Short mmCIF file of C-alpha atoms and ligand atoms in Angstrom, two decimals:
data_model
loop_
_atom_site.label_atom_id
_atom_site.label_comp_id
_atom_site.label_asym_id
_atom_site.label_seq_id
_atom_site.Cartn_x
_atom_site.Cartn_y
_atom_site.Cartn_z
CA MET A 101 -28.30 -8.54 3.50
CA ASN A 102 -30.03 -6.54 0.76
CA THR A 103 -27.57 -5.64 -1.99
CA LEU A 104 -29.97 -4.94 -4.85
CA LYS A 105 -28.84 -1.37 -5.55
CA SER A 106 -25.17 -2.43 -5.59
CA LYS A 107 -26.05 -5.35 -7.89
CA ASN A 108 -27.90 -3.07 -10.32
CA LEU A 109 -25.15 -0.44 -10.29
CA PHE A 110 -22.53 -3.12 -10.97
CA GLU A 111 -24.52 -4.46 -13.93
CA GLU A 112 -24.91 -0.93 -15.32
CA ALA A 113 -21.24 -0.08 -14.71
CA LYS A 114 -20.10 -3.15 -16.67
CA ASN A 115 -21.55 -1.56 -19.83
CA TYR A 116 -19.32 1.50 -19.54
CA ILE A 117 -16.29 0.64 -17.37
CA PRO A 118 -14.05 -2.42 -17.99
CA GLY A 119 -15.22 -5.02 -15.47
CA GLY A 120 -17.52 -2.40 -13.95
CA VAL A 121 -14.75 -0.97 -11.77
CA ASN A 122 -11.92 1.55 -11.97
CA SER A 123 -9.43 -0.75 -10.25
CA PRO A 124 -9.58 -4.54 -10.72
CA VAL A 125 -9.54 -5.85 -7.14
CA ARG A 126 -12.77 -3.94 -6.43
CA ALA A 127 -14.74 -6.25 -8.75
CA PHE A 128 -14.70 -9.10 -6.15
CA LYS A 129 -13.71 -11.42 -9.01
CA SER A 130 -11.44 -13.61 -6.93
CA VAL A 131 -13.86 -13.90 -4.00
CA GLY A 132 -17.23 -13.91 -5.77
CA GLY A 133 -20.32 -11.93 -4.79
CA THR A 134 -21.50 -8.40 -5.44
CA PRO A 135 -19.06 -5.52 -5.05
CA ARG A 136 -20.58 -3.03 -2.66
CA PHE A 137 -21.03 0.48 -4.01
CA ILE A 138 -20.11 2.75 -1.15
CA SER A 139 -22.11 5.87 -0.41
CA LYS A 140 -20.27 7.26 2.62
CA GLY A 141 -17.66 6.67 5.29
CA ILE A 142 -17.62 7.95 8.86
CA GLY A 143 -14.92 6.97 11.37
CA SER A 144 -14.42 3.19 11.32
CA LYS A 145 -17.55 2.52 9.24
CA ILE A 146 -18.58 2.62 5.61
CA TYR A 147 -22.12 2.43 4.24
CA ASP A 148 -23.24 1.04 0.91
CA VAL A 149 -25.98 2.34 -1.38
CA ASP A 150 -28.41 -0.24 0.06
CA GLY A 151 -27.88 1.23 3.53
CA ASN A 152 -25.74 -1.62 4.91
CA GLU A 153 -23.11 -0.69 7.48
CA TYR A 154 -19.62 -2.25 7.58
CA ILE A 155 -16.65 -1.94 9.90
CA ASP A 156 -14.04 -1.04 7.30
CA PHE A 157 -10.55 -2.52 7.35
CA ILE A 158 -9.52 -1.27 3.92
CA GLY A 159 -9.54 2.44 4.73
CA SER A 160 -9.06 3.27 1.04
CA TRP A 161 -6.11 0.84 1.05
CA GLY A 162 -4.22 2.58 3.80
CA PRO A 163 -4.55 6.34 3.96
CA HIS A 164 -7.36 6.51 6.50
CA LEU A 165 -5.12 6.25 9.53
CA PHE A 166 -7.69 8.24 11.52
CA GLY A 167 -10.79 6.61 10.02
CA HIS A 168 -13.07 8.09 7.40
CA ASN A 169 -13.68 11.78 7.04
CA PRO A 170 -12.01 13.12 10.22
CA SER A 171 -13.12 16.67 11.01
CA PHE A 172 -9.62 18.21 10.68
CA ILE A 173 -9.23 16.95 7.09
CA LYS A 174 -12.78 17.91 6.14
CA GLU A 175 -12.29 21.43 7.51
CA ALA A 176 -8.97 21.86 5.69
CA LEU A 177 -10.65 20.83 2.44
CA LEU A 178 -13.66 23.09 2.92
CA THR A 179 -11.37 26.04 3.57
CA ALA A 180 -9.19 25.26 0.56
CA ILE A 181 -12.09 24.83 -1.84
CA GLU A 182 -13.22 28.39 -1.14
CA SER A 183 -10.09 29.59 -2.96
CA GLY A 184 -10.32 27.37 -6.05
CA THR A 185 -9.56 23.82 -7.10
CA SER A 186 -6.49 23.91 -9.34
CA PHE A 187 -4.18 26.55 -10.79
CA GLY A 188 -1.34 24.78 -12.55
CA ALA A 189 0.89 27.34 -10.86
CA PRO A 190 2.88 27.21 -7.58
CA THR A 191 0.98 27.65 -4.31
CA GLU A 192 2.14 28.28 -0.74
CA ILE A 193 0.73 25.02 0.58
CA GLU A 194 3.04 22.99 -1.70
CA VAL A 195 5.99 24.48 0.17
CA GLU A 196 4.39 23.58 3.49
CA MET A 197 3.85 20.01 2.29
CA ALA A 198 7.43 19.59 1.05
CA LYS A 199 8.81 21.00 4.32
CA LEU A 200 6.59 18.68 6.36
CA ILE A 201 7.74 15.56 4.47
CA CYS A 202 11.42 16.58 4.70
CA ASP A 203 10.96 17.31 8.39
CA LEU A 204 9.19 14.03 9.25
CA VAL A 205 11.29 11.62 7.15
CA PRO A 206 15.04 12.09 7.76
CA SER A 207 16.12 10.46 4.45
CA ILE A 208 14.18 13.03 2.39
CA GLU A 209 16.08 16.20 1.55
CA MET A 210 13.98 17.13 -1.48
CA VAL A 211 10.60 15.94 -2.68
CA ARG A 212 8.48 16.22 -5.82
CA MET A 213 4.69 15.87 -5.62
CA VAL A 214 2.80 13.77 -8.19
CA ASN A 215 -0.74 12.38 -8.35
CA SER A 216 -0.50 8.70 -7.45
CA GLY A 217 1.81 6.02 -6.13
CA THR A 218 2.22 4.68 -9.66
CA GLU A 219 3.47 8.05 -10.87
CA ALA A 220 5.81 8.28 -7.90
CA THR A 221 7.49 4.91 -8.55
CA MET A 222 7.74 5.51 -12.32
CA SER A 223 9.32 8.90 -11.73
CA ALA A 224 11.72 7.65 -9.05
CA ILE A 225 13.01 4.99 -11.45
CA ARG A 226 13.48 7.59 -14.19
CA ALA A 227 15.41 9.79 -11.76
CA ALA A 228 17.61 6.84 -10.75
CA ARG A 229 18.27 5.97 -14.39
CA GLY A 230 19.06 9.57 -15.27
CA PHE A 231 21.34 9.96 -12.26
CA THR A 232 23.30 6.73 -12.72
CA ASN A 233 23.20 6.63 -16.49
CA LYS A 234 22.29 2.95 -16.22
CA GLU A 235 19.10 1.25 -17.44
CA LYS A 236 18.26 -1.98 -15.65
CA ILE A 237 16.35 -2.26 -12.40
CA ILE A 238 15.82 -5.02 -9.86
CA LYS A 239 12.43 -5.63 -8.28
CA PHE A 240 11.24 -8.50 -6.12
CA GLU A 241 8.80 -11.21 -7.11
CA GLY A 242 5.34 -10.45 -5.71
CA CYS A 243 6.11 -6.81 -4.91
CA TYR A 244 3.81 -4.34 -6.60
CA HIS A 245 4.84 -0.79 -7.43
CA GLY A 246 1.80 0.44 -9.33
CA HIS A 247 1.01 -0.25 -12.94
CA GLY A 248 4.00 1.29 -14.74
CA ASP A 249 5.14 -0.95 -17.62
CA PHE A 250 8.46 -1.95 -16.13
CA PHE A 251 6.84 -2.94 -12.80
CA LEU A 252 4.25 -5.34 -14.17
CA ILE A 253 6.73 -8.18 -14.23
CA LYS A 254 6.01 -10.86 -11.63
CA ALA A 255 3.97 -8.24 -9.75
CA GLY A 256 1.77 -8.60 -6.68
CA SER A 257 -1.60 -7.12 -5.69
CA GLY A 258 -4.37 -7.45 -8.32
CA ALA A 259 -1.87 -8.71 -10.92
CA LEU A 260 -1.10 -11.68 -8.67
CA THR A 261 -4.71 -12.11 -7.54
CA PHE A 262 -5.91 -12.41 -11.14
CA GLY A 263 -3.06 -14.69 -12.20
CA VAL A 264 -1.37 -12.28 -14.64
CA PRO A 265 1.66 -11.07 -12.67
CA THR A 266 3.34 -10.20 -15.98
CA SER A 267 0.88 -8.16 -17.99
CA PRO A 268 0.33 -8.35 -21.76
CA GLY A 269 1.01 -4.92 -23.22
CA VAL A 270 4.39 -4.66 -21.53
CA THR A 271 7.03 -4.61 -24.28
CA LYS A 272 9.88 -7.11 -24.45
CA GLY A 273 12.27 -4.18 -24.11
CA ASN A 274 10.69 -3.08 -20.84
CA ALA A 275 10.60 -6.61 -19.53
CA ALA A 276 14.28 -7.12 -20.40
CA ASP A 277 15.28 -4.13 -18.29
CA THR A 278 13.44 -5.41 -15.22
CA LEU A 279 15.31 -8.12 -13.32
CA VAL A 280 13.43 -10.04 -10.67
CA ALA A 281 14.96 -11.24 -7.41
CA ASP A 282 13.46 -13.21 -4.51
CA LEU A 283 12.43 -11.29 -1.42
CA ASN A 284 14.68 -12.03 1.56
CA SER A 285 17.26 -13.83 -0.64
CA ILE A 286 20.40 -11.72 -0.82
CA GLU A 287 21.98 -14.45 -2.98
CA SER A 288 19.36 -13.87 -5.69
CA VAL A 289 20.20 -10.15 -5.66
CA LYS A 290 23.96 -10.79 -5.74
CA ASN A 291 23.58 -13.14 -8.74
CA LEU A 292 21.73 -10.49 -10.73
CA VAL A 293 24.20 -7.79 -9.77
CA VAL A 294 27.17 -9.93 -10.81
CA LYS A 295 25.56 -10.97 -14.11
CA ASN A 296 24.62 -7.38 -14.93
CA LYS A 297 27.72 -5.62 -13.64
CA ASN A 298 27.52 -1.81 -13.96
CA GLU A 299 24.09 -1.99 -15.65
CA ILE A 300 21.73 -1.70 -12.68
CA ALA A 301 20.38 1.76 -11.94
CA ALA A 302 18.09 0.94 -9.04
CA ILE A 303 16.73 -1.69 -6.70
CA ILE A 304 13.13 -1.02 -5.71
CA ILE A 305 11.42 -2.80 -2.83
CA GLU A 306 8.40 -2.58 -0.55
CA PRO A 307 10.50 -2.83 2.64
CA VAL A 308 7.37 -4.04 4.40
CA VAL A 309 5.34 -5.67 1.66
CA GLY A 310 1.62 -4.97 1.49
CA ASN A 311 0.92 -6.20 -2.00
CA MET A 312 1.31 -9.97 -1.65
CA GLY A 313 -0.31 -9.61 1.72
CA THR A 314 1.65 -8.23 4.66
CA ILE A 315 5.24 -9.48 4.84
CA ARG A 316 8.05 -7.82 6.77
CA SER A 317 11.37 -8.12 4.97
CA ASN A 318 14.10 -9.70 6.98
CA ASP A 319 16.08 -6.94 8.78
CA LEU A 320 19.48 -8.37 7.87
CA PHE A 321 18.41 -8.79 4.24
CA ILE A 322 17.47 -5.11 4.01
CA LYS A 323 20.77 -4.07 5.59
CA LYS A 324 22.71 -6.22 3.11
CA LEU A 325 20.68 -4.75 0.26
CA ARG A 326 21.81 -1.31 1.41
CA SER A 327 25.46 -2.46 1.40
CA ILE A 328 25.21 -3.93 -2.12
CA CYS A 329 23.70 -0.67 -3.37
CA ASN A 330 26.53 1.31 -1.78
CA GLU A 331 29.21 -0.95 -3.22
CA GLU A 332 27.74 -1.06 -6.73
CA LYS A 333 26.50 2.55 -6.93
CA ILE A 334 22.90 1.40 -7.28
CA ILE A 335 20.06 3.65 -6.10
CA LEU A 336 18.01 1.98 -3.34
CA ILE A 337 14.34 2.93 -3.62
CA PHE A 338 11.88 2.15 -0.85
CA ASP A 339 8.31 2.03 -2.07
CA GLU A 340 6.48 3.34 0.97
CA VAL A 341 3.21 4.08 -0.80
CA MET A 342 1.44 1.90 1.77
CA THR A 343 3.83 2.05 4.70
CA GLY A 344 4.91 5.71 4.70
CA PHE A 345 3.40 7.51 7.72
CA ARG A 346 1.36 4.37 8.47
CA LEU A 347 3.87 2.16 10.25
CA ALA A 348 5.69 5.07 11.88
CA LYS A 349 6.23 8.78 11.34
CA GLY A 350 9.33 7.85 9.35
CA GLY A 351 7.68 4.85 7.66
CA ALA A 352 9.11 1.34 7.27
CA GLN A 353 12.62 2.79 6.95
CA GLU A 354 12.33 4.04 10.53
CA ILE A 355 11.35 0.65 11.92
CA LEU A 356 13.90 -1.25 9.82
CA GLY A 357 16.68 1.24 10.56
CA VAL A 358 17.83 1.46 6.93
CA THR A 359 18.07 4.66 4.88
CA PRO A 360 17.11 4.45 1.20
CA ASP A 361 18.35 6.86 -1.45
CA LEU A 362 14.85 7.56 -2.73
CA THR A 363 11.40 6.93 -1.26
CA THR A 364 7.99 6.89 -2.89
CA PHE A 365 4.76 7.86 -1.16
CA GLY A 366 1.08 7.90 -2.04
CA LYS A 367 -2.39 7.86 -0.54
CA ILE A 368 -1.75 8.91 3.05
CA ILE A 369 0.10 12.12 2.21
CA GLY A 370 -3.08 13.28 0.47
CA GLY A 371 -5.28 12.51 3.47
CA GLY A 372 -7.27 10.29 1.11
CA LEU A 373 -7.12 12.53 -1.96
CA PRO A 374 -5.29 11.43 -5.13
CA VAL A 375 -1.63 12.12 -4.52
CA GLY A 376 1.87 10.69 -4.63
CA ALA A 377 5.41 11.92 -4.08
CA TYR A 378 9.00 10.83 -4.52
CA GLY A 379 11.98 12.23 -2.74
CA GLY A 380 15.32 11.56 -1.17
CA LYS A 381 18.92 12.69 -1.48
CA LYS A 382 19.26 16.20 -2.80
CA GLU A 383 22.05 15.28 -5.23
CA ILE A 384 19.72 12.75 -6.89
CA MET A 385 16.59 14.92 -6.81
CA GLU A 386 18.52 17.80 -8.42
CA ILE A 387 18.51 15.72 -11.62
CA ILE A 388 14.78 16.46 -12.01
CA SER A 389 13.68 19.15 -14.47
CA PRO A 390 13.91 22.16 -14.41
CA ASN A 391 17.10 21.82 -12.29
CA GLY A 392 18.33 18.85 -14.28
CA PRO A 393 17.59 17.03 -17.53
CA VAL A 394 15.22 14.29 -16.27
CA TYR A 395 11.74 15.36 -17.29
CA GLN A 396 8.66 14.87 -15.15
CA ALA A 397 5.64 17.18 -14.92
CA GLY A 398 1.91 17.38 -14.22
CA THR A 399 -0.86 19.98 -14.15
CA LEU A 400 -2.44 18.46 -11.05
CA SER A 401 0.86 17.85 -9.22
CA GLY A 402 0.73 19.68 -5.90
CA ASN A 403 -2.98 20.27 -6.35
CA PRO A 404 -4.18 22.66 -3.60
CA LEU A 405 -7.04 20.42 -2.42
CA ALA A 406 -4.81 17.36 -2.15
CA MET A 407 -2.09 19.44 -0.44
CA SER A 408 -4.57 20.86 2.08
CA ALA A 409 -5.91 17.44 3.05
CA GLY A 410 -2.38 16.00 3.07
CA CYS A 411 -0.94 18.79 5.22
CA ALA A 412 -3.82 18.39 7.66
CA ALA A 413 -3.01 14.66 7.93
CA LEU A 414 0.74 15.15 8.32
CA ASN A 415 0.38 18.02 10.78
CA TYR A 416 -1.93 15.84 12.85
CA ILE A 417 0.72 13.08 12.88
CA LYS A 418 3.42 15.60 13.79
CA GLU A 419 1.40 17.02 16.68
CA ASN A 420 0.05 13.66 17.86
CA PRO A 421 2.93 11.16 17.54
CA GLN A 422 1.18 8.96 20.10
CA ILE A 423 -1.17 7.91 17.30
CA TYR A 424 1.28 5.10 16.50
CA ASN A 425 1.01 3.75 20.06
CA VAL A 426 -2.77 3.82 19.76
CA LEU A 427 -2.60 1.99 16.43
CA GLU A 428 -0.18 -0.58 17.86
CA GLU A 429 -2.44 -1.22 20.86
CA LYS A 430 -5.56 -1.67 18.74
CA SER A 431 -3.76 -3.79 16.14
CA SER A 432 -2.17 -6.12 18.69
CA TYR A 433 -5.57 -6.50 20.41
CA LEU A 434 -7.09 -7.52 17.08
CA GLU A 435 -4.13 -9.79 16.29
CA ASN A 436 -4.47 -11.63 19.62
CA GLY A 437 -8.21 -12.07 19.11
CA ILE A 438 -7.77 -13.44 15.59
CA MET A 439 -4.97 -15.75 16.76
CA ARG A 440 -7.30 -17.17 19.43
CA ALA A 441 -9.97 -17.72 16.79
CA ILE A 442 -7.48 -19.49 14.51
CA LYS A 443 -6.27 -21.70 17.36
CA ALA A 444 -9.82 -22.77 18.13
CA THR A 445 -10.12 -24.19 14.61
CA GLY A 446 -7.15 -26.52 15.18
CA LYS A 447 -5.50 -25.04 12.07
CA SER A 448 -2.45 -22.83 12.03
CA TYR A 449 -3.38 -20.26 9.41
CA GLN A 450 -0.78 -17.53 9.30
CA LEU A 451 -1.53 -14.03 10.52
CA ASN A 452 1.22 -11.59 9.54
CA ARG A 453 1.17 -8.20 11.22
CA VAL A 454 3.46 -5.20 11.02
CA GLY A 455 2.05 -2.28 13.01
CA SER A 456 -1.46 -1.56 11.78
CA MET A 457 -1.12 -3.68 8.61
CA MET A 458 -2.17 -7.33 8.70
CA THR A 459 -2.98 -10.29 6.48
CA LEU A 460 -4.59 -13.60 7.37
CA PHE A 461 -3.10 -16.15 4.95
CA PHE A 462 -4.95 -19.42 4.46
CA THR A 463 -1.81 -21.52 4.60
CA GLU A 464 -0.26 -23.30 7.55
CA GLU A 465 3.33 -22.43 6.60
CA PRO A 466 4.98 -19.15 7.62
CA VAL A 467 4.59 -16.59 4.80
CA ILE A 468 7.91 -14.89 4.15
CA ASP A 469 7.98 -14.37 0.38
CA TYR A 470 6.14 -14.95 -2.91
CA ASN A 471 6.57 -18.74 -2.92
CA THR A 472 5.14 -19.12 0.56
CA ALA A 473 2.35 -16.55 -0.03
CA VAL A 474 1.03 -18.37 -3.10
CA LYS A 475 0.59 -21.56 -1.09
CA SER A 476 -2.50 -19.88 0.41
CA ASP A 477 -5.87 -21.47 -0.30
CA THR A 478 -7.49 -18.57 -2.17
CA LYS A 479 -10.84 -20.39 -2.47
CA LEU A 480 -11.02 -20.71 1.29
CA PHE A 481 -10.06 -17.05 1.60
CA GLY A 482 -12.97 -16.17 -0.72
CA LYS A 483 -15.41 -18.04 1.51
CA PHE A 484 -13.98 -16.36 4.59
CA PHE A 485 -14.20 -12.93 2.99
CA ASN A 486 -17.89 -13.39 2.11
CA GLU A 487 -18.70 -14.73 5.57
CA MET A 488 -17.09 -11.65 7.09
CA LEU A 489 -18.88 -9.33 4.70
CA SER A 490 -22.25 -10.86 5.55
CA LYS A 491 -21.48 -10.07 9.21
CA GLY A 492 -20.74 -6.43 8.39
CA ILE A 493 -16.94 -6.61 8.33
CA TYR A 494 -15.23 -5.26 5.21
CA PHE A 495 -11.84 -6.89 4.58
CA PRO A 496 -9.92 -6.59 1.29
CA PRO A 497 -11.57 -8.75 -1.39
CA ALA A 498 -8.32 -10.56 -2.24
CA GLN A 499 -5.93 -12.84 -0.37
CA PHE A 500 -2.82 -10.95 -1.48
CA GLU A 501 -3.62 -7.61 0.15
CA ALA A 502 -3.23 -6.09 3.59
CA PHE A 503 -5.99 -4.92 5.90
CA PHE A 504 -5.58 -1.76 7.91
CA VAL A 505 -6.52 -0.74 11.45
CA SER A 506 -7.28 2.93 12.12
CA SER A 507 -7.38 4.99 15.30
CA ALA A 508 -11.14 5.23 14.77
CA HIS A 509 -11.68 1.48 15.33
CA SER A 510 -13.28 1.17 18.76
CA LYS A 511 -12.91 -1.75 21.17
CA GLU A 512 -16.46 -2.65 20.27
CA ASP A 513 -15.52 -2.73 16.55
CA LEU A 514 -12.52 -4.94 17.27
CA ASP A 515 -14.49 -7.31 19.52
CA LYS A 516 -17.21 -7.59 16.90
CA THR A 517 -14.54 -8.36 14.29
CA ILE A 518 -12.89 -11.03 16.45
CA ILE A 519 -16.25 -12.76 17.02
CA ALA A 520 -16.98 -12.57 13.27
CA VAL A 521 -13.56 -14.11 12.47
CA ALA A 522 -14.21 -16.99 14.90
CA GLU A 523 -17.67 -17.66 13.47
CA SER A 524 -16.49 -17.32 9.87
CA LEU A 525 -13.56 -19.69 10.33
CA ASN A 526 -15.94 -22.16 11.89
CA ASN A 527 -18.49 -21.84 9.08
CA ILE A 528 -15.97 -22.41 6.29
CA LYS A 529 -14.38 -25.53 7.79
N1 HOZ B 277 -4.37 -2.95 -5.78
C1 HOZ B 277 -4.70 -1.92 -4.86
C2 HOZ B 277 -4.20 -2.19 -3.49
N2 HOZ B 277 -2.97 -2.85 -3.42
C3 HOZ B 277 -6.17 -1.72 -4.85
C4 HOZ B 277 -6.53 -0.38 -5.32
C5 HOZ B 277 -8.04 -0.14 -5.40
O1 HOZ B 277 -8.76 -1.01 -5.89
O2 HOZ B 277 -8.48 0.91 -4.98
#
């Protein structure tokens, strides 16, 4: 595979951008090889600057539920751009977007648009602190909620991949306010709550984790978490930046049957444009300025281009709810094929799937939390990743991430992927 143009661009980029990339995982550091510089995406495929074609299972880390560049999003954007790109003033489409989110997700009574998932989680925590008048938060080891200071404590995603789950630059004060519990261990939560009685403002969780690879939280654990929050007047925040509108119309909260107080969104509600949002109970959201004293603002919040693409995506979901059956069918087909390929190796590598999110962990023990996820053989994963890439299949370049199936993946794409998995597993033995 010729990757000369990507190689040259990467070398040039390293002179001007830290690590040559604008987000660490993209640098392929944990898997080795040349990061591909992408020139375009159509449907299930992406193309790099050297003209190589890949079946893409990243889909911009989740939002491309319908594949790359679907006509209804492109048309919405082209129409919107005719009227201007940004006003820093209210627009009609922001109202449409807020109504759509409130309509599709029953737990959301009010919503505020921001520009990324990181902004959404930071702002949701501030709202929870302002509302409860308490300062500490609980997060779970290996969960990632963007790069806000108080989240980069025992975090997942790139922070975990690069071995710095607790980032330098985070102050001792911030770190002291973030308490870390173990996913699926209600005892670990109870201990923190007892030790920090009346001090915890919020518990934030990825109810289906994507950022230490795909892990579904235990249903009973999530229900008990809800009860603790009710008893202790703690705000329960579901980080659905990855799972919102991907796993179901109502996100992970719909499939788990638990209602959070606040929810954060990103990616998908912008149809692939930079966007985020946080929302939930009206009484909590009323604390946000200018209604209440908790300040949060942004010139590009509710940007008309992002809103147009996002509304097109959400309207499509609203009008075509069967998309989730299509995704389930395709994802379970892929899951079965990969499972057969794993079985043929005589190993029992773990494939976790929730809806159209999946992770193949190179460990033979079930992966249910941070401790079991980090038992994965990341070197072997790196070899597997590069084998797949050389066969034209683009998986996330890190073990502790999810890969995503879209409605644009054809049976031919999935069959090709299954064959590539079988060959790759065989080649890395
Ligand atoms: N850490 C992000 C996914 N969990 C990757 C973001 C990116 O590189 O675009």
